[in-house]
Amino acid sequence: MEEEQKYERLFNDIDSQALITLGIVLLSAIVLIIVSQRLLNWVGNRMHGQVRFRIFAMVPMTRLLILITALAIIVPTIIEPSLRNMVTVMGALGLAIGFAMKDYVSSLIAGVVSAVELPYRPGDWVQIEDTYGEVKHVGLRTVDIQTPDDDLVYVPHLKLWDHAVYNANNGGTSLQCVASFYLHPEHEAGWVRKALRDVALTSAYLTFDKPIVVVAEEKPWGTHYRIRAYPVDPRQQFLFITDLTLRGKQVLSASGVPSAMLPPDAALDTRNAVGSASSRGVG
Amino acid sequence: MDEPSSSADTPLWKVVELDQFHTPEKTQASQWRRSLRSVSSWLGGKSDAEHQVKGESELRRLPEVRLAHLVPPIDWAPAASALALELDGQDAPVTFFITTPYSGHVAVVRQWAEKHNIACVPTPSLSELAAGGTEWVEQCAHHREWAVPALERCFLRHTQGIQGIREFLERALSGRLGKGVIGCDSWTYAFLQRVMGLDGAPAFTLQSMEGEQLSRYFAMIAGHGGQPPAVYSTRSGRQLLPDAETKRNEKAPYKELQRLAAHCRGHIGLAWHYWRERLREPTESEEEGLWMVDALAEAELAADTGDIATLVLHALLIHGGLDDHSLGEVLPFSHHEALNARLALQRKGIVSSYEGRWQVAPLSYANVRQLLESRNYLVDPL
């Protein structure tokens, strides 16, 4: 009898008015979330430059604010808001989550963290484990990444807890691209360096706000050159790398600079592929 | 940048150092208005945004003969004289004179050179540029003093096309070619500044014109020294050029022309094109006076203009205009794609042929510049 009275005190009386309120709040939250997400994504996709990223960054934050507001209305409607009641409810929820829905809830919580810490936001180019691509949508449980091969990969937010997230542009427009050239050891290195720099300087995709660096690294099979430069828009990265690679090859071959002859078992240096796309053209 | 002066007796032609250049009053407001117009046409389609006192249907274009009389080509001689004054005290081996497209750097430097009996270096041919030839640079070495009126004609944006201009600038800036004056498009200057660095050489430009100066200039060329005809704005119905009464009272209504000045960033060459293109006369023969239709109604670029069109426009501006073959050479896609994009832009009136090259049309320049700036492309300093 005493136990029954305890539970009665835990929950408010749910009458028809309370049910209508809950229904309206839930429906409004869902509608607001859908409308705000679609509207912000629609506007963001039609913008360019920094404005685009600012609008995209608002997408998860807006959803989080709507959810918190809805919860702030719903919880006191169902539960008598006292410390004792809250501890009881949280304890019960914690037990259920701990046993049954650990990963799901972990992803939801990581989703909240991602909305606050912004390790990725729509428009960013990220690498999580083996997936590299553009963040198209940051959902409640997953982040949707579109790869350059046009696959949409749904990565749960819980990866945030124990995996590195490589963000190539971090909410901005600067994304470093790397074009590699593998040359025979016998060549005039100073000339090649200048020529590759000119290749970058004359690319239509180049942004002049960031530096161009030509890196040369001596290898047992020859010299590995990399042009590190930034395109005007992160979405141009593959076109930019292709442009650098094609024109670089043209300039080098026109000047008679021979390509490196790699032994079949030579392992190419792939370290720099992380966080930025790197061409594999042999110039 | 200095604060703009609003004095009514400011000279029309003033050559200033590049860092002294300032845009006219209300330029920022003009950009916001353009953005707002672009957004509203994007959301709700193109519409007649503003109320007009006089409808375009009641007006007609002026006959070419009358138009040539009222709006003759700009005489750049006063600007050349102003440049000569600035160059008198210069000891630097190379001095740049830069202006935006259509704003006269070629004519000014050429007239200055003719007046001072200084040789103008002929520009290299496109085939010479494409091959990376540097023979044209030697032409400068034959003269103690020389002038290059159009530096934008001396390079192409590819690895071979910048070799000649690089050698030329290295030799010129170090003083090995004697003393020279270089006329240069402001977009080319911005590009070369980033690619080669031009900080060591002094650069001059024409100071921007405010609405009052435009009003004085248009009154002067239309009146030929006498009283100019009455020109009214279709937007407000007000008279645009000062008559004897307003001159005496110093209450000339410059609001409309200040709007035009802000829209053109104070560049007289662009404002002249607007003035010439927008002058109309009433269809009813008994009505007197001329009308200027809304200055901002121009060929508009859609907010969702694609990458290819954007790259074409940027390449045209960087080179001060290009022919179709050269355009294909400096863009990272096929000649066919470049040609298609150019044709589409031409159909919309955004590019036009000028002196044998495709250029951004004067009435679209402001829009194109704003679009490129919003997309993080390199833009000119003017």
XYZ file of C-alpha atoms in Angstrom, chain B:
382
model
C 42.335 54.302 -46.840
C 41.466 57.957 -46.293
C 38.089 59.351 -45.359
C 36.298 60.561 -48.463
C 36.069 64.264 -49.106
C 32.690 65.729 -49.938
C 33.887 69.140 -51.067
C 32.093 70.438 -54.160
C 35.279 71.898 -55.638
C 37.182 68.592 -55.642
C 38.969 68.188 -58.981
C 37.441 65.646 -61.324
C 40.727 63.950 -62.151
C 42.943 63.152 -59.234
C 45.750 60.612 -59.357
C 46.566 59.161 -55.952
C 48.740 56.424 -54.523
C 46.979 53.084 -54.426
C 46.645 53.009 -50.649
C 45.037 56.482 -50.728
C 42.173 55.214 -52.895
C 38.800 55.100 -51.216
C 35.429 54.021 -52.506
C 32.632 56.639 -52.608
C 30.163 57.152 -49.811
C 27.419 54.538 -49.549
C 29.408 51.873 -51.423
C 28.737 49.358 -48.665
C 25.029 50.209 -48.707
C 25.065 49.677 -52.467
C 26.572 46.218 -52.005
C 23.944 45.314 -49.414
C 21.214 46.507 -51.768
C 22.646 44.348 -54.536
C 22.785 41.306 -52.235
C 19.209 41.921 -51.116
C 18.071 42.243 -54.714
C 19.880 39.027 -55.585
C 18.278 37.157 -52.668
C 14.790 38.480 -53.448
C 15.066 37.547 -57.127
C 16.370 34.134 -56.050
C 13.428 33.560 -53.685
C 10.621 35.153 -55.619
C 11.829 35.486 -59.171
C 12.820 38.639 -60.979
C 10.519 41.543 -60.290
C 10.389 45.274 -60.730
C 11.688 45.982 -57.269
C 11.222 49.720 -57.156
C 8.504 52.125 -58.060
C 9.287 54.171 -61.171
C 7.988 57.684 -61.750
C 8.361 57.215 -65.486
C 7.795 53.834 -67.124
C 10.272 52.515 -69.677
C 7.416 52.092 -72.152
C 7.047 55.892 -72.280
C 10.706 56.249 -73.250
C 12.901 55.252 -76.156
C 16.617 55.009 -76.824
C 18.355 58.045 -78.227
C 19.547 58.026 -81.833
C 23.272 57.172 -82.026
C 24.176 60.611 -83.379
C 22.513 62.425 -80.496
C 23.930 59.977 -77.984
C 27.432 60.524 -79.336
C 26.879 64.260 -78.947
C 25.546 64.038 -75.395
C 27.889 61.327 -74.160
C 31.127 61.548 -76.134
C 33.979 59.138 -75.345
C 35.933 60.032 -72.225
C 38.841 62.347 -72.871
C 41.624 60.923 -70.702
C 44.010 63.847 -71.286
C 43.294 65.499 -67.897
C 44.011 62.180 -66.178
C 47.280 61.887 -68.136
C 48.237 65.390 -66.972
C 47.404 64.470 -63.381
C 49.558 61.358 -63.743
C 52.426 63.448 -65.140
C 52.306 65.642 -62.026
C 52.646 62.598 -59.782
C 55.412 61.066 -61.891
C 57.523 64.227 -61.781
C 58.890 63.473 -58.350
C 59.335 59.733 -58.837
C 62.797 58.157 -58.773
C 61.680 54.518 -58.742
C 62.726 52.478 -61.807
C 59.123 51.357 -62.355
C 55.849 53.095 -61.540
C 52.477 51.433 -61.953
C 49.279 53.163 -62.968
C 46.332 50.869 -62.365
C 42.607 51.160 -62.983
C 39.655 48.806 -63.153
C 38.423 47.502 -66.527
C 37.072 50.277 -68.799
C 38.658 52.935 -66.610
C 41.352 54.142 -68.924
C 44.815 53.053 -67.765
C 45.801 52.162 -71.344
C 44.723 55.529 -72.753
C 46.186 57.491 -69.845
C 49.624 55.867 -70.018
C 49.663 56.078 -73.827
C 48.757 59.767 -73.794
C 51.316 60.464 -71.077
C 53.989 58.660 -73.120
C 53.087 60.523 -76.321
C 53.200 63.856 -74.544
C 56.658 63.106 -73.125
C 58.030 61.421 -76.265
C 58.492 58.139 -74.485
C 58.408 54.875 -76.397
C 55.555 52.445 -75.773
C 56.744 48.830 -75.714
C 54.651 46.690 -78.119
C 52.811 43.868 -76.421
C 53.849 40.296 -77.265
C 51.667 38.156 -79.490
C 49.546 35.397 -77.946
C 51.660 32.734 -79.664
C 54.815 34.270 -78.183
C 53.200 34.251 -74.737
C 51.975 30.682 -75.120
C 55.521 29.567 -76.002
C 56.996 31.364 -73.001
C 59.037 33.689 -75.219
C 60.911 36.592 -73.636
C 62.062 38.411 -76.792
C 59.588 41.221 -76.230
C 61.333 42.085 -72.966
C 64.416 43.099 -74.973
C 62.383 45.896 -76.579
C 62.541 47.777 -73.280
C 66.306 47.421 -73.112
C 66.640 49.638 -76.223
C 65.173 52.661 -74.446
C 66.331 54.645 -71.452
C 62.702 55.444 -70.656
C 59.750 53.391 -71.762
C 56.055 52.762 -71.100
C 53.905 49.645 -71.136
C 50.284 50.831 -71.428
C 48.608 47.422 -70.940
C 50.549 44.947 -68.813
C 47.539 42.604 -68.841
C 48.393 41.846 -72.490
C 51.831 40.525 -71.498
C 50.981 37.247 -69.792
C 48.765 34.184 -69.789
C 47.960 32.322 -66.601
C 49.866 29.112 -67.265
C 53.397 27.992 -66.540
C 54.789 29.168 -69.898
C 52.682 32.296 -70.032
C 54.144 33.855 -66.892
C 57.830 33.348 -67.772
C 58.119 36.448 -69.961
C 56.392 38.802 -67.530
C 58.420 37.403 -64.652
C 61.678 38.149 -66.430
C 60.387 41.552 -67.496
C 59.344 42.538 -63.967
C 62.534 41.176 -62.381
C 64.670 43.222 -64.743
C 62.454 46.294 -64.616
C 62.076 46.387 -60.828
C 65.827 45.995 -60.352
C 66.410 49.007 -62.649
C 68.229 47.055 -65.385
C 65.750 48.242 -68.010
C 66.019 51.936 -67.224
C 62.932 53.838 -66.126
C 59.422 52.858 -67.031
C 55.743 53.508 -66.433
C 53.422 50.525 -66.541
C 49.692 50.767 -67.102
C 47.959 47.761 -65.619
C 44.464 46.452 -65.077
C 43.660 46.320 -61.355
C 42.831 42.583 -61.520
C 46.086 41.758 -63.286
C 47.907 43.846 -60.702
C 46.276 41.871 -57.860
C 47.251 38.591 -59.533
C 50.844 39.603 -60.272
C 51.221 41.025 -56.787
C 50.461 37.577 -55.354
C 52.446 35.633 -57.941
C 55.554 37.792 -58.175
C 55.313 40.518 -55.548
C 55.127 44.141 -56.682
C 55.373 45.833 -53.298
C 58.638 47.540 -54.160
C 57.177 49.660 -56.954
C 54.956 52.718 -56.382
C 51.428 52.329 -57.724
C 49.014 55.118 -58.590
C 45.373 55.122 -59.547
C 42.536 57.518 -60.276
C 40.709 58.609 -57.165
C 37.061 57.554 -57.088
C 34.388 60.060 -58.035
C 31.484 60.959 -55.773
C 27.980 61.695 -57.070
C 28.656 65.421 -57.189
C 31.717 64.914 -59.389
C 29.813 62.582 -61.719
C 27.082 65.185 -61.965
C 29.633 67.861 -62.878
C 31.330 65.584 -65.404
C 28.125 64.497 -67.159
C 26.900 68.106 -67.232
C 30.208 69.189 -68.749
C 30.258 66.605 -71.545
C 26.555 66.993 -72.344
C 26.613 70.800 -72.248
C 29.858 71.210 -74.233
C 30.714 74.197 -72.063
C 27.159 75.582 -71.999
C 23.960 74.617 -70.207
C 23.405 70.831 -70.200
C 19.981 69.436 -71.145
C 17.628 68.556 -68.304
C 18.016 64.880 -67.355
C 15.545 63.322 -64.920
C 15.639 60.081 -62.969
C 12.863 57.599 -63.780
C 13.108 56.441 -60.167
C 12.558 59.738 -58.393
C 11.555 62.130 -61.164
C 14.249 64.531 -59.949
C 16.687 66.366 -62.154
C 20.137 64.758 -62.155
C 22.371 67.450 -63.605
C 22.724 70.819 -61.899
C 21.090 73.726 -63.726
C 22.005 77.384 -63.183
C 19.584 77.735 -60.245
C 20.820 74.729 -58.275
C 24.424 75.713 -58.990
C 23.776 79.120 -57.453
C 22.038 77.694 -54.399
C 24.521 74.823 -54.076
C 21.606 72.496 -53.451
C 22.136 70.209 -56.402
C 20.370 66.855 -55.957
C 23.197 64.324 -56.165
C 21.419 61.446 -54.451
C 20.749 59.518 -57.664
C 24.235 59.982 -59.016
C 25.734 59.174 -55.619
C 23.876 55.882 -55.929
C 25.480 55.360 -59.317
C 28.904 56.366 -57.996
C 28.599 53.898 -55.119
C 27.417 51.178 -57.482
C 30.443 51.715 -59.766
C 32.824 52.085 -56.797
C 33.568 55.579 -58.082
C 35.116 54.455 -61.377
C 34.326 56.995 -64.063
C 34.759 54.511 -66.918
C 32.022 52.255 -65.571
C 29.739 55.164 -64.649
C 30.127 56.531 -68.205
C 28.892 53.217 -69.644
C 25.857 53.279 -67.339
C 25.104 56.881 -68.293
C 25.382 56.121 -71.996
C 23.315 52.928 -71.846
C 20.580 54.338 -69.621
C 19.810 57.692 -71.252
C 16.372 57.803 -72.860
C 14.078 60.371 -74.477
C 10.286 60.537 -74.191
C 8.298 58.858 -76.953
C 5.932 61.851 -76.967
C 7.680 64.436 -79.121
C 6.156 67.415 -77.298
C 7.774 66.382 -74.003
C 11.141 67.884 -73.291
C 14.116 66.662 -71.331
C 15.907 63.343 -71.084
C 15.505 60.500 -68.630
C 17.905 58.093 -67.032
C 16.351 54.702 -66.337
C 17.114 52.954 -63.043
C 20.895 52.629 -62.878
C 20.870 49.343 -60.991
C 18.686 47.385 -63.403
C 21.384 45.366 -65.156
C 22.207 41.889 -66.369
C 22.130 39.915 -63.136
C 24.157 36.909 -62.151
C 22.199 34.180 -60.437
C 23.293 33.402 -56.872
C 23.748 29.771 -57.884
C 26.129 30.544 -60.772
C 28.207 27.414 -61.317
C 31.934 26.893 -60.891
C 32.709 26.845 -64.611
C 31.032 30.204 -65.246
C 32.739 31.662 -62.179
C 36.155 30.470 -63.352
C 35.540 31.887 -66.837
C 34.615 35.293 -65.402
C 37.636 35.293 -63.109
C 39.994 34.349 -65.954
C 38.562 37.135 -68.125
C 39.088 39.705 -65.393
C 42.610 38.540 -64.475
C 43.666 38.858 -68.129
C 41.741 42.029 -68.934
C 39.763 40.049 -71.513
C 40.684 37.063 -73.690
C 39.790 35.540 -77.028
C 38.194 32.096 -77.104
C 41.400 30.227 -77.860
C 43.387 31.833 -75.046
C 40.465 31.394 -72.672
C 40.643 27.652 -73.270
C 44.399 27.742 -72.611
C 44.119 29.255 -69.141
C 41.183 27.221 -67.819
C 41.348 23.713 -66.367
C 38.718 22.272 -68.667
C 38.321 21.653 -72.390
C 38.057 24.429 -74.994
C 34.556 23.187 -75.753
C 33.406 23.612 -72.145
C 35.037 27.037 -71.937
C 33.320 28.092 -75.160
C 29.949 26.825 -73.928
C 30.278 28.715 -70.673
C 31.357 31.876 -72.485
C 28.390 31.623 -74.884
C 25.973 31.184 -71.993
C 27.406 34.247 -70.252
C 27.276 36.219 -73.474
C 23.609 35.295 -73.961
C 22.821 36.646 -70.506
C 24.681 39.865 -71.321
C 27.319 39.283 -68.661
C 30.266 39.163 -71.062
C 30.637 41.143 -74.245
C 33.228 41.594 -76.944
C 35.375 44.665 -76.448
C 38.417 45.486 -78.570
C 38.368 41.944 -79.995
C 38.372 40.184 -76.658
C 35.659 38.791 -74.446
C 35.340 40.868 -71.322
C 32.966 41.191 -68.409
C 30.369 43.694 -69.653
C 30.648 47.094 -67.969
C 27.080 46.934 -66.659
C 27.706 43.534 -65.071
C 31.088 44.338 -63.570
C 29.796 45.346 -60.125
C 27.724 42.172 -59.828
C 30.531 39.914 -61.012
C 33.049 41.479 -58.636
C 30.692 41.003 -55.706
C 30.024 37.386 -56.664
C 33.738 36.568 -56.940
C 34.484 38.273 -53.642
C 31.713 36.343 -51.887
C 33.226 33.092 -53.187
C 36.735 33.859 -51.919
C 38.307 34.436 -55.343
C 41.117 36.919 -55.635
C 39.655 40.357 -56.353
C 41.237 43.664 -57.315
C 42.237 46.292 -54.742
C 39.932 48.920 -56.248
